[in-house]
């Protein structure tokens, strides 16, 4: 039987008692015991209150309880069974909360690797700064072993060890997400393998394993891969290389597995000096200099200014293909090549052997991602500064000592302070939900989307103080993007772990098309890919075309990555690899002529399109205050995705405008001569439409006998108004 609510007075009394129920600590504790954390408890209460207050009728038993409470014959705690029943209707996982908590319990990661726990492993930590020989000693042990695995953070590093091993007559395979190369012609597995760390096998036994750059175990996005390798590799000896800041955490983690850690400390092999003076002008450059920028636009600007002085420079930044980076490094290192200057991002911090005399920081701020997944601009950390500065004066190069300085004098003192500070100890190791865990969640919550499953998993997961759950924003972005495409859960999970940059619309839309065709069980052929990418492609004529070629290279990488997971659906990996090598050569041509591309871009661009390429973090001036930049993603179609990414870029551009306006006068001069309007247009602070509006306003004011943006009288009136408001 259903009964209607009573008078307005009674409704007010009901609301008062509901709020009293919500604030009861005992009720909050009962909610937590039944799986309602603070967030879920609040959401459930809002829905429960709305049901009672706005529904035309409530069930008879609830109506009676409410009436008794309002009359003083009952207690607000009596509402809890009805509240819990309502909460379970809107949060179905509450019915299986115990099972879900067990699945998402991440407190004992060592137990996930029984093969590794079945043997007694010897852990050797090679600790030292950049250019101290720590990795060299670990690799020597790797080469002398009967079998071994090298795990590195970059394809370049894995490829270097692969090459060194085979050159030393130690047969070694290469395994990365996009590539498999065998030392043996018959494709038999060699006893040694060099791989990117995400690709290491925890089931294969080895005599020696090397885990490089162990401090990346704290990385918000990729830290889980180092944790998995450290806890799970099945090797008699585990050689760990990295910063001393990770020693304590590694020792603590190994204590939980019953394994001791032997620490071998190394000192830098060549001296590194922080100079007493800044570069100040590009006229002061000399052979062996490397200018480090944290923005593509700064890379473009600096390289053009260098070549305007009659000097050649090599260019290296993160989104370049590995082959192009190696060619640029080779060009810079070659003593017979006229190219003696390098302009690079912090991509030089790992994976490239460079003959650098002096590191010059163009800026000491860079974009970062905080633990919440938000983008920030902040001063570089001591660890980052040491990693980059340490590239100068590499042991065995033509420069017996390294030097480091800044472009601007007022950055130099701060850089010196940063380099003096001790590197904070690594506090925790990253973890990530496995496909098996997500499948078990899906069994209990069959109607939940993959993005929701991940959210629920993270909210319920339990970790101890030595671990944290890695940021999953990229995973969720892809999960939401392909949610409307019918895929089984395992395939959907694989697509969502694809390594791509979600800020590249062309790559994201390609993944969307891959998933759609995959869902129709239609193989992604070489011809299809050529049509989609408009292959063959010509050498770039401007920066925009170069950026697009880099995106196409990433698309080929994506195809190859998927081809190793779905061989039948992505059958033409060999053909794609061939054209990717051709594309690498085309990109190299573009990078070698980068200043010509910049000039072409600026001369061909319409007025108002000042920046060569849109970026999240233009760093033309040092901005020391960190600033979070929020992003909203989620597009259900190709068009919507493009709009979403472009809109996010516009929002970020607006948020960084203050930083641009705070740039140094000297930097503004360095961007070229000409009128203030032209400089502002080049800097992206002024659009053509804004310029036309300013001209129109100026003419109107001039006709009215007013000069400037406001007359003296207007200024006085404004001051009076301000004083009135203050009073």
mmCIF file of C-alpha atoms in Angstrom, residues 163-428:
data_model
loop_
_atom_site.group_PDB
_atom_site.id
_atom_site.type_symbol
_atom_site.label_atom_id
_atom_site.label_comp_id
_atom_site.label_asym_id
_atom_site.label_seq_id
_atom_site.Cartn_x
_atom_site.Cartn_y
_atom_site.Cartn_z
ATOM 1 C CA UNK A 163 73.245 -3.837 -30.752
ATOM 2 C CA UNK A 164 76.063 -3.962 -28.175
ATOM 3 C CA UNK A 165 75.274 -7.569 -27.244
ATOM 4 C CA UNK A 166 75.273 -8.863 -30.797
ATOM 5 C CA UNK A 167 78.403 -6.829 -31.618
ATOM 6 C CA UNK A 168 80.053 -8.591 -28.654
ATOM 7 C CA UNK A 169 79.018 -11.984 -30.110
ATOM 8 C CA UNK A 170 76.387 -12.470 -27.399
ATOM 9 C CA UNK A 171 73.175 -13.412 -29.287
ATOM 10 C CA UNK A 172 70.444 -11.089 -28.069
ATOM 11 C CA UNK A 173 66.837 -10.523 -29.175
ATOM 12 C CA UNK A 174 64.989 -7.198 -29.132
ATOM 13 C CA UNK A 175 61.427 -6.916 -27.794
ATOM 14 C CA UNK A 176 59.519 -3.629 -27.706
ATOM 15 C CA UNK A 177 55.832 -2.903 -27.947
ATOM 16 C CA UNK A 178 56.127 -2.386 -31.711
ATOM 17 C CA UNK A 179 59.070 -4.544 -32.725
ATOM 18 C CA UNK A 180 60.564 -8.043 -32.430
ATOM 19 C CA UNK A 181 64.059 -8.716 -33.747
ATOM 20 C CA UNK A 182 65.762 -12.094 -33.432
ATOM 21 C CA UNK A 183 69.500 -12.676 -33.241
ATOM 22 C CA UNK A 184 69.066 -16.100 -34.850
ATOM 23 C CA UNK A 185 68.045 -16.261 -38.504
ATOM 24 C CA UNK A 186 65.593 -19.095 -37.832
ATOM 25 C CA UNK A 187 63.776 -16.890 -35.262
ATOM 26 C CA UNK A 188 64.742 -19.160 -32.379
ATOM 27 C CA UNK A 189 64.714 -17.324 -29.055
ATOM 28 C CA UNK A 190 68.199 -16.209 -28.001
ATOM 29 C CA UNK A 191 69.316 -16.647 -24.380
ATOM 30 C CA UNK A 192 69.600 -12.847 -23.995
ATOM 31 C CA UNK A 193 66.902 -10.261 -24.650
ATOM 32 C CA UNK A 194 66.791 -6.458 -24.493
ATOM 33 C CA UNK A 195 63.312 -5.019 -24.025
ATOM 34 C CA UNK A 196 61.329 -1.999 -22.990
ATOM 35 C CA UNK A 197 60.335 -2.555 -19.391
ATOM 36 C CA UNK A 198 56.615 -3.003 -20.058
ATOM 37 C CA UNK A 199 57.450 -5.988 -22.297
ATOM 38 C CA UNK A 200 59.573 -8.025 -19.873
ATOM 39 C CA UNK A 201 58.479 -11.594 -19.162
ATOM 40 C CA UNK A 202 58.016 -12.611 -15.529
ATOM 41 C CA UNK A 203 57.684 -16.291 -16.470
ATOM 42 C CA UNK A 204 60.982 -16.907 -18.276
ATOM 43 C CA UNK A 205 63.971 -17.850 -16.058
ATOM 44 C CA UNK A 206 67.260 -15.947 -16.545
ATOM 45 C CA UNK A 207 70.631 -15.936 -14.874
ATOM 46 C CA UNK A 208 70.896 -12.117 -14.843
ATOM 47 C CA UNK A 209 68.341 -9.328 -15.162
ATOM 48 C CA UNK A 210 69.142 -5.605 -15.465
ATOM 49 C CA UNK A 211 66.500 -3.013 -14.540
ATOM 50 C CA UNK A 212 67.603 0.435 -15.713
ATOM 51 C CA UNK A 213 66.509 3.832 -14.295
ATOM 52 C CA UNK A 214 64.860 2.271 -11.221
ATOM 53 C CA UNK A 215 63.902 5.720 -9.862
ATOM 54 C CA UNK A 216 61.106 5.705 -12.462
ATOM 55 C CA UNK A 217 59.268 3.299 -10.179
ATOM 56 C CA UNK A 218 57.710 6.495 -8.802
ATOM 57 C CA UNK A 219 56.473 7.653 -12.233
ATOM 58 C CA UNK A 220 52.747 8.541 -11.982
ATOM 59 C CA UNK A 221 51.905 6.807 -15.270
ATOM 60 C CA UNK A 222 54.552 4.089 -15.856
ATOM 61 C CA UNK A 223 55.834 3.283 -12.371
ATOM 62 C CA UNK A 224 53.866 0.000 -12.290
ATOM 63 C CA UNK A 225 56.206 -1.506 -14.932
ATOM 64 C CA UNK A 226 59.285 -1.064 -12.715
ATOM 65 C CA UNK A 227 57.398 -2.498 -9.728
ATOM 66 C CA UNK A 228 56.368 -5.520 -11.788
ATOM 67 C CA UNK A 229 59.925 -6.092 -13.032
ATOM 68 C CA UNK A 230 61.522 -5.664 -9.604
ATOM 69 C CA UNK A 231 59.097 -8.007 -7.844
ATOM 70 C CA UNK A 232 58.405 -10.436 -10.663
ATOM 71 C CA UNK A 233 61.512 -11.098 -12.766
ATOM 72 C CA UNK A 234 62.577 -14.705 -12.393
ATOM 73 C CA UNK A 235 66.375 -14.265 -12.360
ATOM 74 C CA UNK A 236 69.143 -15.444 -10.066
ATOM 75 C CA UNK A 237 70.670 -11.956 -10.043
ATOM 76 C CA UNK A 238 68.719 -8.706 -10.369
ATOM 77 C CA UNK A 239 70.974 -5.728 -11.185
ATOM 78 C CA UNK A 240 69.131 -2.468 -10.486
ATOM 79 C CA UNK A 241 70.566 0.813 -11.834
ATOM 80 C CA UNK A 242 69.524 4.316 -10.879
ATOM 81 C CA UNK A 243 69.613 7.234 -8.491
ATOM 82 C CA UNK A 244 70.657 6.710 -4.853
ATOM 83 C CA UNK A 245 67.278 8.235 -3.912
ATOM 84 C CA UNK A 246 65.649 4.871 -4.698
ATOM 85 C CA UNK A 247 67.900 2.737 -2.473
ATOM 86 C CA UNK A 248 65.726 2.876 0.658
ATOM 87 C CA UNK A 249 62.486 2.020 -1.163
ATOM 88 C CA UNK A 250 64.056 -0.877 -3.080
ATOM 89 C CA UNK A 251 65.538 -2.197 0.171
ATOM 90 C CA UNK A 252 62.128 -1.998 1.884
ATOM 91 C CA UNK A 253 60.382 -3.725 -1.018
ATOM 92 C CA UNK A 254 62.947 -6.512 -1.051
ATOM 93 C CA UNK A 255 62.572 -6.920 2.712
ATOM 94 C CA UNK A 256 58.939 -7.959 2.088
ATOM 95 C CA UNK A 257 60.179 -10.679 -0.302
ATOM 96 C CA UNK A 258 62.889 -11.859 2.072
ATOM 97 C CA UNK A 259 65.700 -10.721 -0.243
ATOM 98 C CA UNK A 260 68.708 -8.608 0.733
ATOM 99 C CA UNK A 261 70.044 -5.723 -1.330
ATOM 100 C CA UNK A 262 73.741 -5.179 -2.008
ATOM 101 C CA UNK A 263 74.448 -1.522 -2.802
ATOM 102 C CA UNK A 264 77.362 -0.505 -5.039
ATOM 103 C CA UNK A 265 77.939 3.256 -5.148
ATOM 104 C CA UNK A 266 79.549 5.062 -8.090
ATOM 105 C CA UNK A 267 80.924 8.580 -8.483
ATOM 106 C CA UNK A 268 80.780 10.683 -11.613
ATOM 107 C CA UNK A 269 83.710 9.847 -13.919
ATOM 108 C CA UNK A 270 84.286 13.394 -15.186
ATOM 109 C CA UNK A 271 83.943 16.731 -13.347
ATOM 110 C CA UNK A 272 80.814 18.860 -13.859
ATOM 111 C CA UNK A 273 81.057 22.614 -13.227
ATOM 112 C CA UNK A 274 78.248 25.131 -12.801
ATOM 113 C CA UNK A 275 79.542 28.281 -14.494
ATOM 114 C CA UNK A 276 79.497 31.685 -12.782
ATOM 115 C CA UNK A 277 77.935 33.394 -15.761
ATOM 116 C CA UNK A 278 74.897 32.890 -17.994
ATOM 117 C CA UNK A 279 75.109 32.691 -21.766
ATOM 118 C CA UNK A 280 72.873 35.788 -22.186
ATOM 119 C CA UNK A 281 73.235 35.861 -25.976
ATOM 120 C CA UNK A 282 73.369 33.229 -28.697
ATOM 121 C CA UNK A 283 76.377 35.112 -30.005
ATOM 122 C CA UNK A 284 78.312 33.482 -27.161
ATOM 123 C CA UNK A 285 77.712 29.912 -28.325
ATOM 124 C CA UNK A 286 80.667 27.629 -29.002
ATOM 125 C CA UNK A 287 81.209 24.127 -30.364
ATOM 126 C CA UNK A 288 79.752 21.379 -28.179
ATOM 127 C CA UNK A 289 76.987 23.533 -26.674
ATOM 128 C CA UNK A 290 73.505 22.131 -26.080
ATOM 129 C CA UNK A 291 70.580 24.466 -25.382
ATOM 130 C CA UNK A 292 67.815 22.685 -23.469
ATOM 131 C CA UNK A 293 64.247 23.929 -23.989
ATOM 132 C CA UNK A 294 61.011 22.587 -22.535
ATOM 133 C CA UNK A 295 58.779 23.755 -25.370
ATOM 134 C CA UNK A 296 58.650 22.911 -29.064
ATOM 135 C CA UNK A 297 58.086 26.551 -29.914
ATOM 136 C CA UNK A 298 61.247 27.485 -28.017
ATOM 137 C CA UNK A 299 63.093 24.762 -29.953
ATOM 138 C CA UNK A 300 61.899 26.304 -33.220
ATOM 139 C CA UNK A 301 62.699 29.859 -32.144
ATOM 140 C CA UNK A 302 66.188 29.130 -30.788
ATOM 141 C CA UNK A 303 67.212 26.951 -33.736
ATOM 142 C CA UNK A 304 66.156 29.632 -36.193
ATOM 143 C CA UNK A 305 68.112 32.318 -34.328
ATOM 144 C CA UNK A 306 71.206 30.103 -34.286
ATOM 145 C CA UNK A 307 71.090 29.489 -38.024
ATOM 146 C CA UNK A 308 70.497 33.212 -38.581
ATOM 147 C CA UNK A 309 73.977 33.635 -37.088
ATOM 148 C CA UNK A 310 75.450 31.338 -39.734
ATOM 149 C CA UNK A 311 75.730 28.296 -37.429
ATOM 150 C CA UNK A 312 74.345 24.821 -38.030
ATOM 151 C CA UNK A 313 72.454 23.046 -35.259
ATOM 152 C CA UNK A 314 70.980 19.607 -34.632
ATOM 153 C CA UNK A 315 67.491 19.324 -33.147
ATOM 154 C CA UNK A 316 66.146 16.610 -30.819
ATOM 155 C CA UNK A 317 62.747 16.546 -29.115
ATOM 156 C CA UNK A 318 60.470 13.872 -27.703
ATOM 157 C CA UNK A 319 57.991 13.379 -30.538
ATOM 158 C CA UNK A 320 60.678 12.727 -33.154
ATOM 159 C CA UNK A 321 60.988 9.092 -34.275
ATOM 160 C CA UNK A 322 63.894 7.187 -32.667
ATOM 161 C CA UNK A 323 65.708 6.925 -36.007
ATOM 162 C CA UNK A 324 65.606 10.694 -36.502
ATOM 163 C CA UNK A 325 66.912 11.286 -32.969
ATOM 164 C CA UNK A 326 69.823 8.941 -33.619
ATOM 165 C CA UNK A 327 70.650 10.652 -36.921
ATOM 166 C CA UNK A 328 70.577 14.093 -35.301
ATOM 167 C CA UNK A 329 72.799 12.807 -32.468
ATOM 168 C CA UNK A 330 75.196 11.289 -35.004
ATOM 169 C CA UNK A 331 75.330 14.572 -36.912
ATOM 170 C CA UNK A 332 76.103 16.532 -33.726
ATOM 171 C CA UNK A 333 78.741 14.014 -32.542
ATOM 172 C CA UNK A 334 80.566 13.808 -35.874
ATOM 173 C CA UNK A 335 83.747 15.914 -35.571
ATOM 174 C CA UNK A 336 83.836 16.322 -39.369
ATOM 175 C CA UNK A 337 80.275 17.656 -39.588
ATOM 176 C CA UNK A 338 79.880 21.462 -39.519
ATOM 177 C CA UNK A 339 76.968 21.045 -37.068
ATOM 178 C CA UNK A 340 78.452 21.888 -33.647
ATOM 179 C CA UNK A 341 75.379 23.075 -31.695
ATOM 180 C CA UNK A 342 72.474 21.012 -30.332
ATOM 181 C CA UNK A 343 69.008 22.340 -29.468
ATOM 182 C CA UNK A 344 66.991 19.783 -27.537
ATOM 183 C CA UNK A 345 64.321 19.092 -24.958
ATOM 184 C CA UNK A 346 64.901 16.909 -21.914
ATOM 185 C CA UNK A 347 64.574 13.961 -24.336
ATOM 186 C CA UNK A 348 68.397 13.954 -24.258
ATOM 187 C CA UNK A 349 68.284 12.952 -20.585
ATOM 188 C CA UNK A 350 68.141 9.248 -21.484
ATOM 189 C CA UNK A 351 68.944 6.974 -24.372
ATOM 190 C CA UNK A 352 71.379 9.034 -26.437
ATOM 191 C CA UNK A 353 75.175 9.198 -26.244
ATOM 192 C CA UNK A 354 76.109 12.794 -26.965
ATOM 193 C CA UNK A 355 79.420 14.671 -27.017
ATOM 194 C CA UNK A 356 78.304 17.785 -25.138
ATOM 195 C CA UNK A 357 80.726 20.292 -23.662
ATOM 196 C CA UNK A 358 78.179 22.630 -22.063
ATOM 197 C CA UNK A 359 74.476 22.361 -21.155
ATOM 198 C CA UNK A 360 72.582 25.672 -21.332
ATOM 199 C CA UNK A 361 69.089 25.765 -19.812
ATOM 200 C CA UNK A 362 66.936 28.087 -21.905
ATOM 201 C CA UNK A 363 64.391 27.956 -19.083
ATOM 202 C CA UNK A 364 64.197 26.214 -15.712
ATOM 203 C CA UNK A 365 60.455 25.556 -15.738
ATOM 204 C CA UNK A 366 58.717 22.697 -17.514
ATOM 205 C CA UNK A 367 55.278 21.091 -17.778
ATOM 206 C CA UNK A 368 54.586 18.282 -15.318
ATOM 207 C CA UNK A 369 51.674 16.034 -14.378
ATOM 208 C CA UNK A 370 50.804 15.946 -10.681
ATOM 209 C CA UNK A 371 49.459 12.958 -8.752
ATOM 210 C CA UNK A 372 45.890 13.961 -9.660
ATOM 211 C CA UNK A 373 46.695 13.849 -13.359
ATOM 212 C CA UNK A 374 46.546 17.654 -13.681
ATOM 213 C CA UNK A 375 48.996 19.511 -15.877
ATOM 214 C CA UNK A 376 51.214 22.062 -14.144
ATOM 215 C CA UNK A 377 54.082 24.373 -15.011
ATOM 216 C CA UNK A 378 56.710 24.252 -12.299
ATOM 217 C CA UNK A 379 60.420 24.649 -11.686
ATOM 218 C CA UNK A 380 62.408 21.569 -12.686
ATOM 219 C CA UNK A 381 63.269 19.170 -9.880
ATOM 220 C CA UNK A 382 66.776 18.394 -8.670
ATOM 221 C CA UNK A 383 66.504 14.940 -10.209
ATOM 222 C CA UNK A 384 65.552 16.377 -13.619
ATOM 223 C CA UNK A 385 68.251 19.057 -13.472
ATOM 224 C CA UNK A 386 70.950 16.510 -12.583
ATOM 225 C CA UNK A 387 69.790 14.105 -15.297
ATOM 226 C CA UNK A 388 70.018 16.795 -17.987
ATOM 227 C CA UNK A 389 73.112 18.623 -16.720
ATOM 228 C CA UNK A 390 74.913 15.295 -16.345
ATOM 229 C CA UNK A 391 74.912 14.811 -20.123
ATOM 230 C CA UNK A 392 77.743 17.337 -20.407
ATOM 231 C CA UNK A 393 81.291 15.972 -20.434
ATOM 232 C CA UNK A 394 80.409 12.317 -21.025
ATOM 233 C CA UNK A 395 83.209 9.905 -20.144
ATOM 234 C CA UNK A 396 85.051 8.817 -23.281
ATOM 235 C CA UNK A 397 83.929 11.819 -25.325
ATOM 236 C CA UNK A 398 86.213 14.559 -26.640
ATOM 237 C CA UNK A 399 85.288 16.771 -23.659
ATOM 238 C CA UNK A 400 86.978 15.756 -20.419
ATOM 239 C CA UNK A 401 84.751 17.882 -18.225
ATOM 240 C CA UNK A 402 81.210 19.161 -18.396
ATOM 241 C CA UNK A 403 79.812 22.645 -17.843
ATOM 242 C CA UNK A 404 76.294 23.831 -17.121
ATOM 243 C CA UNK A 405 74.712 27.281 -17.128
ATOM 244 C CA UNK A 406 71.510 29.104 -18.084
ATOM 245 C CA UNK A 407 70.509 31.411 -20.904
ATOM 246 C CA UNK A 408 69.318 34.154 -18.524
ATOM 247 C CA UNK A 409 71.349 35.516 -15.584
ATOM 248 C CA UNK A 410 68.425 35.575 -13.147
ATOM 249 C CA UNK A 411 67.907 31.798 -13.652
ATOM 250 C CA UNK A 412 71.504 30.892 -12.827
ATOM 251 C CA UNK A 413 71.354 31.336 -9.046
ATOM 252 C CA UNK A 414 68.183 29.278 -8.862
ATOM 253 C CA UNK A 415 69.668 26.523 -11.012
ATOM 254 C CA UNK A 416 72.708 26.411 -8.734
ATOM 255 C CA UNK A 417 70.392 26.047 -5.709
ATOM 256 C CA UNK A 418 68.422 23.280 -7.450
ATOM 257 C CA UNK A 419 71.572 21.307 -8.252
ATOM 258 C CA UNK A 420 72.818 21.646 -4.655
ATOM 259 C CA UNK A 421 69.629 20.280 -3.125
ATOM 260 C CA UNK A 422 69.578 16.580 -2.216
ATOM 261 C CA UNK A 423 67.265 14.478 -4.365
ATOM 262 C CA UNK A 424 64.201 13.572 -2.231
ATOM 263 C CA UNK A 425 63.989 9.833 -1.547
ATOM 264 C CA UNK A 426 61.589 7.821 -3.687
ATOM 265 C CA UNK A 427 58.610 7.200 -1.413
ATOM 266 C CA UNK A 428 56.389 4.683 -3.188
#
